[in-house]
mmCIF file of C-alpha atoms and ligand atoms in Angstrom:
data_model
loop_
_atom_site.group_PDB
_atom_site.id
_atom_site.type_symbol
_atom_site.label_atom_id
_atom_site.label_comp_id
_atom_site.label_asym_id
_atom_site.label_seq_id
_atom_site.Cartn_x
_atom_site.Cartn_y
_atom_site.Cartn_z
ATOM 1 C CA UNK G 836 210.600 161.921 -86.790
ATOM 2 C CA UNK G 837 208.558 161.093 -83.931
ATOM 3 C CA UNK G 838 208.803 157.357 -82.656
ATOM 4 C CA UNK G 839 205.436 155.379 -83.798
ATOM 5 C CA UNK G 840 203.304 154.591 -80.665
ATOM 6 C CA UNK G 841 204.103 150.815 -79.275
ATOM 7 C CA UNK G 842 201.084 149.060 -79.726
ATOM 8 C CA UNK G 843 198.937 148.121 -76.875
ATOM 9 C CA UNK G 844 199.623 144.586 -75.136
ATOM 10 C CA UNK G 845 197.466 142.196 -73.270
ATOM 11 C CA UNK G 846 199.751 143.081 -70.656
ATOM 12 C CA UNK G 847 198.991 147.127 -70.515
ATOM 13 C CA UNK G 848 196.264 148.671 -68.088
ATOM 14 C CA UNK G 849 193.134 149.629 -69.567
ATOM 15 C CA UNK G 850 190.818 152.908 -67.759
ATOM 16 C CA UNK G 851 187.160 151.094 -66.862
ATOM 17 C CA UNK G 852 184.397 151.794 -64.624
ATOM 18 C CA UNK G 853 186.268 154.400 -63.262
ATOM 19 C CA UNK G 854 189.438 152.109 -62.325
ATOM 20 C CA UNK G 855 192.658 151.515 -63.697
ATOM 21 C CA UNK G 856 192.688 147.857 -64.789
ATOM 22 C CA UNK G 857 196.035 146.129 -64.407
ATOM 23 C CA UNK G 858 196.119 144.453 -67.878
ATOM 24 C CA UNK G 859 193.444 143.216 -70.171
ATOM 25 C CA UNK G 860 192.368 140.178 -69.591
ATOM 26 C CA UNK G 861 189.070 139.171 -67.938
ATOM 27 C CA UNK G 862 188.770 135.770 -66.083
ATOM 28 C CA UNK G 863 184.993 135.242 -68.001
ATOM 29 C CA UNK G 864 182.142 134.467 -65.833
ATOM 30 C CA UNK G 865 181.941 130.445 -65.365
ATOM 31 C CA UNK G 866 179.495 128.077 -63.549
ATOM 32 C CA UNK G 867 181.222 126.104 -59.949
ATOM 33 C CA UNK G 868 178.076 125.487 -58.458
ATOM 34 C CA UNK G 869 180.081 126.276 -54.642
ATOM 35 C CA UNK G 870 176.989 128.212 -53.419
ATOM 36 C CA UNK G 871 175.113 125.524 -51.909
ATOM 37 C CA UNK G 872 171.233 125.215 -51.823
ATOM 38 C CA UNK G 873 170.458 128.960 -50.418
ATOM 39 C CA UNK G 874 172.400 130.270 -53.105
ATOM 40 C CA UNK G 875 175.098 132.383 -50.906
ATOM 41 C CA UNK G 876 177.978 133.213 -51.476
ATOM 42 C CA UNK G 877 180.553 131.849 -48.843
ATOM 43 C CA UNK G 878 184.840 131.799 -47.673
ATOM 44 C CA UNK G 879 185.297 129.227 -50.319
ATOM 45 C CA UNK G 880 183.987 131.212 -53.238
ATOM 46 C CA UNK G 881 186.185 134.603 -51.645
ATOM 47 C CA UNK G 882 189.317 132.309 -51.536
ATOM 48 C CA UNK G 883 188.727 131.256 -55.199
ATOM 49 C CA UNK G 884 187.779 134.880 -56.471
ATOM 50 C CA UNK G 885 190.876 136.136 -54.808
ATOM 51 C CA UNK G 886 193.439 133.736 -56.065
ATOM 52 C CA UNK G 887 192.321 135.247 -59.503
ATOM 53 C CA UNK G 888 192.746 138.880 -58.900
ATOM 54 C CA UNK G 889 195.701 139.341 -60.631
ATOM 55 C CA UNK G 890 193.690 139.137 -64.063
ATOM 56 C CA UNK G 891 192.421 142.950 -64.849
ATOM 57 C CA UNK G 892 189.060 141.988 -64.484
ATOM 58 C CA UNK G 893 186.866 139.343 -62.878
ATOM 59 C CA UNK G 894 183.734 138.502 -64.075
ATOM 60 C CA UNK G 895 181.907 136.150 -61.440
ATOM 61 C CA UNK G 896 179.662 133.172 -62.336
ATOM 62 C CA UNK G 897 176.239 134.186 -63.046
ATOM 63 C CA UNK G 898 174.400 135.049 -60.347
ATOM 64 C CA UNK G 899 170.190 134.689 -60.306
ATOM 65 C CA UNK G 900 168.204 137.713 -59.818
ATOM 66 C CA UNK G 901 165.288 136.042 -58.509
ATOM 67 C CA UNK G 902 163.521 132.697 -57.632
ATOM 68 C CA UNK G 903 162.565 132.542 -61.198
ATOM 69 C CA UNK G 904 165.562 133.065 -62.352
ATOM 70 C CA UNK G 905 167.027 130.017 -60.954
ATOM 71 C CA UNK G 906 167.942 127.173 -63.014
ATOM 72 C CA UNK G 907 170.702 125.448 -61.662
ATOM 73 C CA UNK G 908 171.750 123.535 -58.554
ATOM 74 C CA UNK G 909 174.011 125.633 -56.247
ATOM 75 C CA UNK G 910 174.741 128.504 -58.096
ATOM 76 C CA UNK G 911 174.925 131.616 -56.531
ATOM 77 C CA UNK G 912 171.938 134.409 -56.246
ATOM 78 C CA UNK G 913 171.200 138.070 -55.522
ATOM 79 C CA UNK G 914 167.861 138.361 -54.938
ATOM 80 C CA UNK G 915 167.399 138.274 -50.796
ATOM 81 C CA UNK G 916 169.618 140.647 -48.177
ATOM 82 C CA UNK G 917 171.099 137.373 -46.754
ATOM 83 C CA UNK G 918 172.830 136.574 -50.779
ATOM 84 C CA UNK G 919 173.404 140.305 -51.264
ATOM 85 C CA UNK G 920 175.400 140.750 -47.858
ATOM 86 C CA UNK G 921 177.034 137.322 -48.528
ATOM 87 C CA UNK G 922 179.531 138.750 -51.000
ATOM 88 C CA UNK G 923 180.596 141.536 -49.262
ATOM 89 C CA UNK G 924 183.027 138.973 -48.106
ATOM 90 C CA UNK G 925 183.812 138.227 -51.938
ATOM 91 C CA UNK G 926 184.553 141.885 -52.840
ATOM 92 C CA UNK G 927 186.522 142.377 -49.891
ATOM 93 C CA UNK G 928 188.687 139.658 -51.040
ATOM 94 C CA UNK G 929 189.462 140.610 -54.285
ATOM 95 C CA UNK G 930 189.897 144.473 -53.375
ATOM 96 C CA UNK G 931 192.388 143.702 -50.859
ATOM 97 C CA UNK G 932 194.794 142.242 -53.392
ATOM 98 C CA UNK G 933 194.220 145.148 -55.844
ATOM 99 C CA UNK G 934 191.767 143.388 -57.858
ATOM 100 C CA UNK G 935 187.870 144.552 -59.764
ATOM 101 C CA UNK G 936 185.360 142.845 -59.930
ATOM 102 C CA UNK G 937 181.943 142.544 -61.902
ATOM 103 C CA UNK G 938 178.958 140.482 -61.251
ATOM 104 C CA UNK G 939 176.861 139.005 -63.713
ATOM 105 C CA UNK G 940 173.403 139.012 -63.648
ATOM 106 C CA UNK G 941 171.598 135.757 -64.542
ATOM 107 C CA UNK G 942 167.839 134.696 -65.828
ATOM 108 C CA UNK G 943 168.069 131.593 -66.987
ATOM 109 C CA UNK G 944 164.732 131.291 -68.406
ATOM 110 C CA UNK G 945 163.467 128.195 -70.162
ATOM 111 C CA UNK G 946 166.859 126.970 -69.311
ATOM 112 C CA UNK G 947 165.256 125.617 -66.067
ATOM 113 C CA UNK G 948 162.990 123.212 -64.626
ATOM 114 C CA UNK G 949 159.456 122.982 -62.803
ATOM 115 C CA UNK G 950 161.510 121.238 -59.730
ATOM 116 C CA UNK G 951 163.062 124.823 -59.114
ATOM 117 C CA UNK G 952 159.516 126.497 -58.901
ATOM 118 C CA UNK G 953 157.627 123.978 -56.858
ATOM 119 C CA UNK G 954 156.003 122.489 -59.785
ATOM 120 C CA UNK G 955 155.541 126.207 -61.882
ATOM 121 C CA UNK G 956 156.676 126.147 -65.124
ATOM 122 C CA UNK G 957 160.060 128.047 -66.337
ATOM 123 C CA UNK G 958 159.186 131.038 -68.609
ATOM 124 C CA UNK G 959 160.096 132.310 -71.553
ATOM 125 C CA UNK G 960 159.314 134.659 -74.566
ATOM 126 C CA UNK G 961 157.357 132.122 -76.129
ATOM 127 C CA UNK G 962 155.969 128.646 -75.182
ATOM 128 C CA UNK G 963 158.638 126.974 -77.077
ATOM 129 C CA UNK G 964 161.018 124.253 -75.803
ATOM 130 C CA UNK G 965 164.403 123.111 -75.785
ATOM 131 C CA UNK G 966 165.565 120.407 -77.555
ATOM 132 C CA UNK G 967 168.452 119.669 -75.803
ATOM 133 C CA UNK G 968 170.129 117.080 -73.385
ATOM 134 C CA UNK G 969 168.045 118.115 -70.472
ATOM 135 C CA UNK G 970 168.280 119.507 -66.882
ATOM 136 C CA UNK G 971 169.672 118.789 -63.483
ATOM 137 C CA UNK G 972 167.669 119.110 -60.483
ATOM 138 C CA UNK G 973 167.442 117.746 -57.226
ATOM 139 C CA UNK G 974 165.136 115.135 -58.596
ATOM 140 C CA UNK G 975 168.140 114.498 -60.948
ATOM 141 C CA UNK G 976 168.139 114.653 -65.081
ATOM 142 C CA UNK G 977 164.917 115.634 -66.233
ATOM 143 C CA UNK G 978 163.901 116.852 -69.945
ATOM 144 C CA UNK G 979 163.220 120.477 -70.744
ATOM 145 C CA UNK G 980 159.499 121.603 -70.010
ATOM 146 C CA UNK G 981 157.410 123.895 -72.701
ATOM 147 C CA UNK G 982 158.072 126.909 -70.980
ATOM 148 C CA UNK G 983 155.248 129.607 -70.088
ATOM 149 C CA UNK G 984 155.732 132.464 -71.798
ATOM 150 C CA UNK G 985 155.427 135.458 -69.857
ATOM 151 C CA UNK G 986 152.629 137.774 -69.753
ATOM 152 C CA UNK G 987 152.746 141.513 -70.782
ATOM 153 C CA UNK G 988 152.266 142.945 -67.846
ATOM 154 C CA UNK G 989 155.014 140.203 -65.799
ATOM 155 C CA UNK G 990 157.626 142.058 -67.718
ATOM 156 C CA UNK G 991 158.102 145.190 -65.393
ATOM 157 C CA UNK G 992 158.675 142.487 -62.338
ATOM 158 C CA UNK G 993 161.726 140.708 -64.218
ATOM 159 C CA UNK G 994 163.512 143.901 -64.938
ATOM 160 C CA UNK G 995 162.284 145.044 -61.192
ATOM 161 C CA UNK G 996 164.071 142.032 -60.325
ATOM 162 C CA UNK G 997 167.375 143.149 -62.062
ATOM 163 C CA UNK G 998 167.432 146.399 -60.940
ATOM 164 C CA UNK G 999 166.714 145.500 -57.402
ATOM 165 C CA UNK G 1000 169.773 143.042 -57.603
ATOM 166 C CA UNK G 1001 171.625 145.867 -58.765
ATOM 167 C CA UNK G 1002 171.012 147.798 -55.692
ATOM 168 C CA UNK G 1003 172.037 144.586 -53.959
ATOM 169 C CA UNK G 1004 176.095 144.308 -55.785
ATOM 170 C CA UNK G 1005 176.622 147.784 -55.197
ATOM 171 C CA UNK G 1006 176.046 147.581 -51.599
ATOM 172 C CA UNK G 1007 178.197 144.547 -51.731
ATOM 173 C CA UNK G 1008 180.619 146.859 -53.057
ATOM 174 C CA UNK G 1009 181.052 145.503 -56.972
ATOM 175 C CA UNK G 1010 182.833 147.458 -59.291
ATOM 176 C CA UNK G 1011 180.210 146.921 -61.917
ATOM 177 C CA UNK G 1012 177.710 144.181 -63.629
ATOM 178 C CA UNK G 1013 177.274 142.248 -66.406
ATOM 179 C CA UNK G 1014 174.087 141.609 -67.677
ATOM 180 C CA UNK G 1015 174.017 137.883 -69.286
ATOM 181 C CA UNK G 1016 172.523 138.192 -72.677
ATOM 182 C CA UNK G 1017 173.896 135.320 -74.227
ATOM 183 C CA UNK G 1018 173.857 131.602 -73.901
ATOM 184 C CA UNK G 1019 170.297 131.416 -74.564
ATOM 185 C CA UNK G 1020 168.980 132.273 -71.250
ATOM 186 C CA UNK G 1021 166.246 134.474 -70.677
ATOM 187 C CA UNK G 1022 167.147 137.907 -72.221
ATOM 188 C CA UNK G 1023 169.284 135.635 -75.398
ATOM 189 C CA UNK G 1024 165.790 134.156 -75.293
ATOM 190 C CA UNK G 1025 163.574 137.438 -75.985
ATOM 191 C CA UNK G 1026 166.876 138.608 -78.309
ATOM 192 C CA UNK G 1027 166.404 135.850 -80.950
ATOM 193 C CA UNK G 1028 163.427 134.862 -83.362
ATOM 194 C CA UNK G 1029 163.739 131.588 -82.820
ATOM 195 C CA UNK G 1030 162.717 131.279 -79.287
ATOM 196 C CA UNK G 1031 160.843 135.192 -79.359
ATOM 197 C CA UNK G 1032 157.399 134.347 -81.112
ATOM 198 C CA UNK G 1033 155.831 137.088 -79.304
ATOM 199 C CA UNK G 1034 152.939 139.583 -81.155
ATOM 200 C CA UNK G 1035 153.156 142.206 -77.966
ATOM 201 C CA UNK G 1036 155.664 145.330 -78.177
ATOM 202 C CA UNK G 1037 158.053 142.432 -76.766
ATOM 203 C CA UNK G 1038 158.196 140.530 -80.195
ATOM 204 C CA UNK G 1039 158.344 140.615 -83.970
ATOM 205 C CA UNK G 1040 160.591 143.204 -84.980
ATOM 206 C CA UNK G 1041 164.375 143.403 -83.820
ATOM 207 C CA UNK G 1042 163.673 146.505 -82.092
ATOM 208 C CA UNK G 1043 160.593 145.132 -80.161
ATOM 209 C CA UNK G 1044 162.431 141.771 -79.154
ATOM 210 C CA UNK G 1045 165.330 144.306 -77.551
ATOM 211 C CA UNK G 1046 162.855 145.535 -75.916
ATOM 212 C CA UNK G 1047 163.733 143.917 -72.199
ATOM 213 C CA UNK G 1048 167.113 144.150 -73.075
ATOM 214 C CA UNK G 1049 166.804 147.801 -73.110
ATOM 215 C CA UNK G 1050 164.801 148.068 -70.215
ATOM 216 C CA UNK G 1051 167.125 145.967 -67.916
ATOM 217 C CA UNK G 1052 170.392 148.036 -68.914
ATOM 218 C CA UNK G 1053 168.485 151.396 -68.803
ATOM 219 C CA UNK G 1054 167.128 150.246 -65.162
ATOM 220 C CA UNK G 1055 170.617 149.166 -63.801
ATOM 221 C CA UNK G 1056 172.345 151.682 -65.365
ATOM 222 C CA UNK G 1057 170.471 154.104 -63.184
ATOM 223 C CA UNK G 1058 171.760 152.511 -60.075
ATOM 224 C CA UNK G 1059 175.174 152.136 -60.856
ATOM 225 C CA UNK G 1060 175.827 154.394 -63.590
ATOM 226 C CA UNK G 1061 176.343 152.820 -67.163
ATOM 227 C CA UNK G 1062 179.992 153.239 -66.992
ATOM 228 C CA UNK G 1063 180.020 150.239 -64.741
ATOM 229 C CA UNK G 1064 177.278 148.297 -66.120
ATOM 230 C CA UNK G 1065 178.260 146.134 -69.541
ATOM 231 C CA UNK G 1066 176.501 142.965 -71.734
ATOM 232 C CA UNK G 1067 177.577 139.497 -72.494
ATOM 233 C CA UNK G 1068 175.848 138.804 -75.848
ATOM 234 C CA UNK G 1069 176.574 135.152 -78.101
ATOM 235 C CA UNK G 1070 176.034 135.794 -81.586
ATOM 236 C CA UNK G 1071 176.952 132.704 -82.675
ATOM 237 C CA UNK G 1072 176.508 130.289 -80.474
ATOM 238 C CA UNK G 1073 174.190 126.649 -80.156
ATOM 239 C CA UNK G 1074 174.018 126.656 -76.811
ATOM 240 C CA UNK G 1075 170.649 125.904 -75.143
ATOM 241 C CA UNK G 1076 169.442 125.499 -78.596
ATOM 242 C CA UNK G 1077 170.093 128.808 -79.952
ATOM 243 C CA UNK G 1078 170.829 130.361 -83.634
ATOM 244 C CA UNK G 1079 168.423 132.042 -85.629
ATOM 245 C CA UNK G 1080 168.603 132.991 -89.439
ATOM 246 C CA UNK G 1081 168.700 136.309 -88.633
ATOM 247 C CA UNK G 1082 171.437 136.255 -86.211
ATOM 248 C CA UNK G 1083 173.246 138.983 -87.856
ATOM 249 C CA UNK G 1084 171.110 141.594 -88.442
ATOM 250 C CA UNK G 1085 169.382 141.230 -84.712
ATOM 251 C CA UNK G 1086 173.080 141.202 -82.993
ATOM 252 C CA UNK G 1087 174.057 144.154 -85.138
ATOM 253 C CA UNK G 1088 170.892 146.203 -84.090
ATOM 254 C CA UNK G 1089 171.440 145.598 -80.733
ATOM 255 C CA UNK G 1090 175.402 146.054 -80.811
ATOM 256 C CA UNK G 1091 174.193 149.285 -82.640
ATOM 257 C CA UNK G 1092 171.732 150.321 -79.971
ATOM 258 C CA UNK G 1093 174.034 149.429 -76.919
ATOM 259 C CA UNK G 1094 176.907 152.060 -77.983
ATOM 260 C CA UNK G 1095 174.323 154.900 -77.022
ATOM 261 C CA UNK G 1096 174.532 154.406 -73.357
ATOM 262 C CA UNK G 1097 178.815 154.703 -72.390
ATOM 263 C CA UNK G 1098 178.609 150.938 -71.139
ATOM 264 C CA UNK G 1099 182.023 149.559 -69.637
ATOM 265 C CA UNK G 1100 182.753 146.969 -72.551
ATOM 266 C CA UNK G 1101 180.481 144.939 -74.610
ATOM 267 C CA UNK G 1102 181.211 140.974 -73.929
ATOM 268 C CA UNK G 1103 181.208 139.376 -77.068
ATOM 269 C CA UNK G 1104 181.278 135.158 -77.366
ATOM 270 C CA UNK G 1105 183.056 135.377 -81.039
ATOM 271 C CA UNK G 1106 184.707 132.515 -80.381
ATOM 272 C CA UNK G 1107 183.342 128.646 -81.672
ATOM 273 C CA UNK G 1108 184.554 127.121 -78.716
ATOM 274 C CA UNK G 1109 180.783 126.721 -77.069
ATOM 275 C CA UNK G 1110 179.276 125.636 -80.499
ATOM 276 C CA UNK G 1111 178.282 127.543 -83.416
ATOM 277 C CA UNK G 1112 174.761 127.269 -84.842
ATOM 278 C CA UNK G 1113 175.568 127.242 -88.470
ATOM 279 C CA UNK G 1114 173.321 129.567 -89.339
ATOM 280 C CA UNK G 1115 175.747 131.678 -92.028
ATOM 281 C CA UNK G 1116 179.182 132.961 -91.493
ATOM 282 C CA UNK G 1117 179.932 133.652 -87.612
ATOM 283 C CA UNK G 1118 180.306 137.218 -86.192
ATOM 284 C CA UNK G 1119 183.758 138.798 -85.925
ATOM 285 C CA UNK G 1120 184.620 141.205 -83.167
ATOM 286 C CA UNK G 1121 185.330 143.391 -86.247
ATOM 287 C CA UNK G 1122 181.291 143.261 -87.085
ATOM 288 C CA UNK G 1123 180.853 144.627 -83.451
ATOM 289 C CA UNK G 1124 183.506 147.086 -83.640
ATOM 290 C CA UNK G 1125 181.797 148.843 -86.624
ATOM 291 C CA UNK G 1126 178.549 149.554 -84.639
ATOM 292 C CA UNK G 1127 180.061 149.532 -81.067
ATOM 293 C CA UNK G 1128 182.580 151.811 -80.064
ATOM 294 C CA UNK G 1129 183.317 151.173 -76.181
ATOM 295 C CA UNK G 1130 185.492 148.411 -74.963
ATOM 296 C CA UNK G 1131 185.349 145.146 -77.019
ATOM 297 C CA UNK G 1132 185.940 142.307 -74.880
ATOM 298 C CA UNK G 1133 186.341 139.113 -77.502
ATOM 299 C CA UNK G 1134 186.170 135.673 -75.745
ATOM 300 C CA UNK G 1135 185.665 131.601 -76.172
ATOM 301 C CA UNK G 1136 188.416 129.425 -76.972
ATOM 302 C CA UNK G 1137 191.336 132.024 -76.874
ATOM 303 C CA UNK G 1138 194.522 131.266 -76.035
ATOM 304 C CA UNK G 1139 197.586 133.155 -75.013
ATOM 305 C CA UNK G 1140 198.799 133.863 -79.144
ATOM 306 C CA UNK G 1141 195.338 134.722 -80.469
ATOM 307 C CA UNK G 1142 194.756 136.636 -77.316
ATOM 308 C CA UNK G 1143 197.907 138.483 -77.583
ATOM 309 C CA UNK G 1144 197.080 138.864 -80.866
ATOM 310 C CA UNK G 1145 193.613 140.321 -80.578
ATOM 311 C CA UNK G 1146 194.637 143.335 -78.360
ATOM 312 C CA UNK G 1147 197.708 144.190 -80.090
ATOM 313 C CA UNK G 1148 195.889 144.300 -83.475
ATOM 314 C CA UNK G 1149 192.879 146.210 -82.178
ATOM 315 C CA UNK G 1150 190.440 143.659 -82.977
ATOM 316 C CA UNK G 1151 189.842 143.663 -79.104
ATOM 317 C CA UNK G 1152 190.214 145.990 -75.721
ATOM 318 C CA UNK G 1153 190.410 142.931 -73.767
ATOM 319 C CA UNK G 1154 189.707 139.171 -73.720
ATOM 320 C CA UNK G 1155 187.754 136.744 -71.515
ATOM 321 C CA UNK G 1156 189.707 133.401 -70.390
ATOM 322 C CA UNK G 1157 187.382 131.054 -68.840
ATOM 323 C CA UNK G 1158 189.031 126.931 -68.693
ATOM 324 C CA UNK G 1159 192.540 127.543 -68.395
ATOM 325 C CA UNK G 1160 191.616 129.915 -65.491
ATOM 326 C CA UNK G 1161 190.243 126.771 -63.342
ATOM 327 C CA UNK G 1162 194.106 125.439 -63.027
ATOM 328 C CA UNK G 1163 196.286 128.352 -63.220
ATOM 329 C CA UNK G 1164 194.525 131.164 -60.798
ATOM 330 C CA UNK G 1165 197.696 133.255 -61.673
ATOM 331 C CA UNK G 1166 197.216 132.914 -65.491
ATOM 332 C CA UNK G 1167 198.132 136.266 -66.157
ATOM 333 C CA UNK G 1168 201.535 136.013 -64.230
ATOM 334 C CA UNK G 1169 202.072 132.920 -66.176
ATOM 335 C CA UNK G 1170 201.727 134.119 -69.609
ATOM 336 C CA UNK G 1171 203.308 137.500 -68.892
ATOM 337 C CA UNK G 1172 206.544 136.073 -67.322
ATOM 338 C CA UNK G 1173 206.581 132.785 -69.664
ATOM 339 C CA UNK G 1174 205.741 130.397 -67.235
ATOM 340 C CA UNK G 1175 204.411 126.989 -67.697
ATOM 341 C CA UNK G 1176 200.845 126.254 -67.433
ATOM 342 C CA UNK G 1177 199.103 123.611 -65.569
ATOM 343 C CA UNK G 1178 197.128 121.118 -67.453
ATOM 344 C CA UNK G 1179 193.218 121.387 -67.601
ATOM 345 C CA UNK G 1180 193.229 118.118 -65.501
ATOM 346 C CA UNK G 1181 190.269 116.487 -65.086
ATOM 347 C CA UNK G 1182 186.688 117.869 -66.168
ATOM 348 C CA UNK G 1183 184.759 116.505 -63.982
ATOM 349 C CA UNK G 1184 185.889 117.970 -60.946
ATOM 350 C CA UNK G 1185 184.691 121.233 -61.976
ATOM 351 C CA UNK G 1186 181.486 121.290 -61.420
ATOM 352 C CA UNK G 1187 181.064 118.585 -58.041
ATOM 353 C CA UNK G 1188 178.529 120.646 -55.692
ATOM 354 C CA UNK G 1189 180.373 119.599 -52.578
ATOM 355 C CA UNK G 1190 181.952 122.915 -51.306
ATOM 356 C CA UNK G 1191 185.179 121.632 -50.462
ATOM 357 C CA UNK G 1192 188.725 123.292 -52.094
ATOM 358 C CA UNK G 1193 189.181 119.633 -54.406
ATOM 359 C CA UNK G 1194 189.122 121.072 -58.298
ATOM 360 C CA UNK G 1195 187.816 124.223 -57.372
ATOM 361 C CA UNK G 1196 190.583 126.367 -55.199
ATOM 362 C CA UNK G 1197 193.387 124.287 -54.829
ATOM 363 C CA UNK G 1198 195.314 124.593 -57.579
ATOM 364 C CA UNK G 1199 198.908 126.059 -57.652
ATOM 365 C CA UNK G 1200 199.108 129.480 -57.504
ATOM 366 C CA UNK G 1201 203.244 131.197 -57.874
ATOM 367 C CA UNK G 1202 202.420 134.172 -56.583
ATOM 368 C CA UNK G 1203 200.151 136.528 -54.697
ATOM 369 C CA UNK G 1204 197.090 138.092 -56.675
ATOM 370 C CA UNK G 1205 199.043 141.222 -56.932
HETATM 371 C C1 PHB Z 2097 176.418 126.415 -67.391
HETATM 372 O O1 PHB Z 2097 176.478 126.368 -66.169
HETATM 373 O O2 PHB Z 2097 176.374 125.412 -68.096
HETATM 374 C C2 PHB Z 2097 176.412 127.730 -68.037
HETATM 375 C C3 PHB Z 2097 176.074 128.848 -67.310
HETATM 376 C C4 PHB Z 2097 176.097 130.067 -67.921
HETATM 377 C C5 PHB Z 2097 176.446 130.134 -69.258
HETATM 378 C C6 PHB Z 2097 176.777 129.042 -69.959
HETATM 379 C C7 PHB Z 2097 176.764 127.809 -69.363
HETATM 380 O O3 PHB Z 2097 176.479 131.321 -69.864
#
């Protein structure tokens, strides 16, 4: 009798984007707020980026495609030469020591703040606001803004704007992109009928509201191919006031209509650990994997068991760590080898928007990336 195949581990290489990843986790895109007020990338954010290779993949923080798309302080963009041609030094970093390395495209939508536009509005799908904690800016805290929805004919610019930011990563030598479709920011925003009110062939119906979804990953794909490009999408999450009655059947179409274009992995927030909206029973990755039949990435909240777990029982290809990434750069080595983990320390040094190394890239790291 022939032996039974071993099952596949966390800790086996997985065939993406044309590379041979080391293993299958992903260090998942997360916020630092290093880039500084022009929005470059810099030595600081290579250092960090590199110290992380070792995981199979990296996702980066999410990086604005345009003025408009800017929401945060200090976060990293892609939408002059000067940004694109800044993380050359990023990729060079992380390919040295073996590693790959996506980008993720951001749009943060009514998830920002007139003090970002000089006094413009944020937009949106529809004029409708967040209820929420508010925003920072340089003017500090400030409450959400009604948004201005955006007209008809503004749509072509945004996904202009993604597909020119895609030209911009692959000279900077990424291995691929992410487009962020979760979270609600701006394409989560035009996903869901809660915050999509629209009556133009950008709202109503699920297939309408995918619309600019569509259009962003058909326009990137042709620039990098869509083997390299993939989606982050958040069924079930609250964030950024999110969660609409008809979660499932929207994130099902568009799970559905994603597995026709040979994406690298669909990025799917299963997890609770960033909220959960309530609005029936959350989405499992084995909902997706019904409809979607690429790469599965699962992530929020996993830890090394469900993890494991996940790959080894097929539920997932691979799985996103964000947190305990912060304090162990060489998680991978760590959990692999049995090694103990650093503590999460202290919160609130993860996001300061001095760019020094203090909670950001000076945490222990055992070994080199690779
Ligand atoms: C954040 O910085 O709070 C943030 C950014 C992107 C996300 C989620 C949260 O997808």
């Amino acid at each position: 009798m022939p032996k039974p195949a071993a099952a596949t581990t966390l800790y086996d290489s997985i065939e993406l984007a044309d590379r041979t990843l080391t293993n299958r986790v992903a260090l998942a895109p997360m916020t630092r707020c290093k880039a500084g007020p022009d929005r470059l990338a810099n030595a600081l954010i290579a250092e960090y980026y590199q110290q992380r290779a070792g995981t199979g993949l990296i996702i980066t923080e999410a990086t604005t495609v345009s003025p408009q798309a800017n929401g945060y302080l200090n976060t990293p963009g892609i939408y002059t030469d000067e940004q694109g041609e800044s993380w050359r030094q990023v990729t060079d970093a992380v390919h040295e020591v073996g590693g790959t390395i996506f980008l993720q495209l951001w749009h943060t939508g009514r998830a920002s703040h007139s003090d970002f536009h000089d006094g413009e509005l944020p937009v949106s799908a529809s004029a409708i606001r967040i209820e929420g904690d508010g925003v920072h800016t340089k003017n500090g805290k400030q409450d959400y803004e009604i948004p201005r929805a955006l007209e008809t004919d503004e749509i072509p610019g945004v996904v202009a704007d993604y597909v020119a930011a895609a030209h911009r990563a692959k000279q900077a030598g990424f291995d691929g992109l992410e487009i962020h479709s979760a979270n609600g920011y701006l394409l989560d925003q035009f996903l869901q009928s809660r915050t999509n009110h629209r009556t133009d062939q950008y709202g109503g119906s699920v297939e309408n509201r995918f619309r600019l979804l569509r259009e962003v990953v058909e326009g990137v794909s042709e620039v990098l191919g869509p083997n390299r490009v993939a989606v982050r999408l958040a069924p079930n999450g609250a964030f950024n006031d999110m969660g609409s009655p008809d979660f499932r059947e929207t994130f099902t179409y568009v799970a559905r209509q994603l597995d026709q274009y040979g994406l690298a992995y669909l990025h799917v927030m299963d997890g609770l650990a960033f909220g959960f909206h309530e609005q029936g029973d959350p989405m499992t990755l084995d909902d997706f994997r019904a409809v979607f039949h690429g790469p599965l990435m699962g992530n929020c909240g996993y830890n090394q068991k469900t993890a494991e777990k996940a790959v080894a029982g097929g539920a997932a290809d691979m799985i996103a760590i964000g947190r305990p990434f912060i304090t162990n750069p060489d998680l991978v080595a760590r959990w692999k080898n049995g090694w103990p983990m650093a503590d999460l320390s202290d919160p609130a040094s993860w996001y300061t928007l001095e760019q020094t190394p203090a909670g950001y890239s000076d945490y222990t790291c055992h070994m080199p990336a690779r």
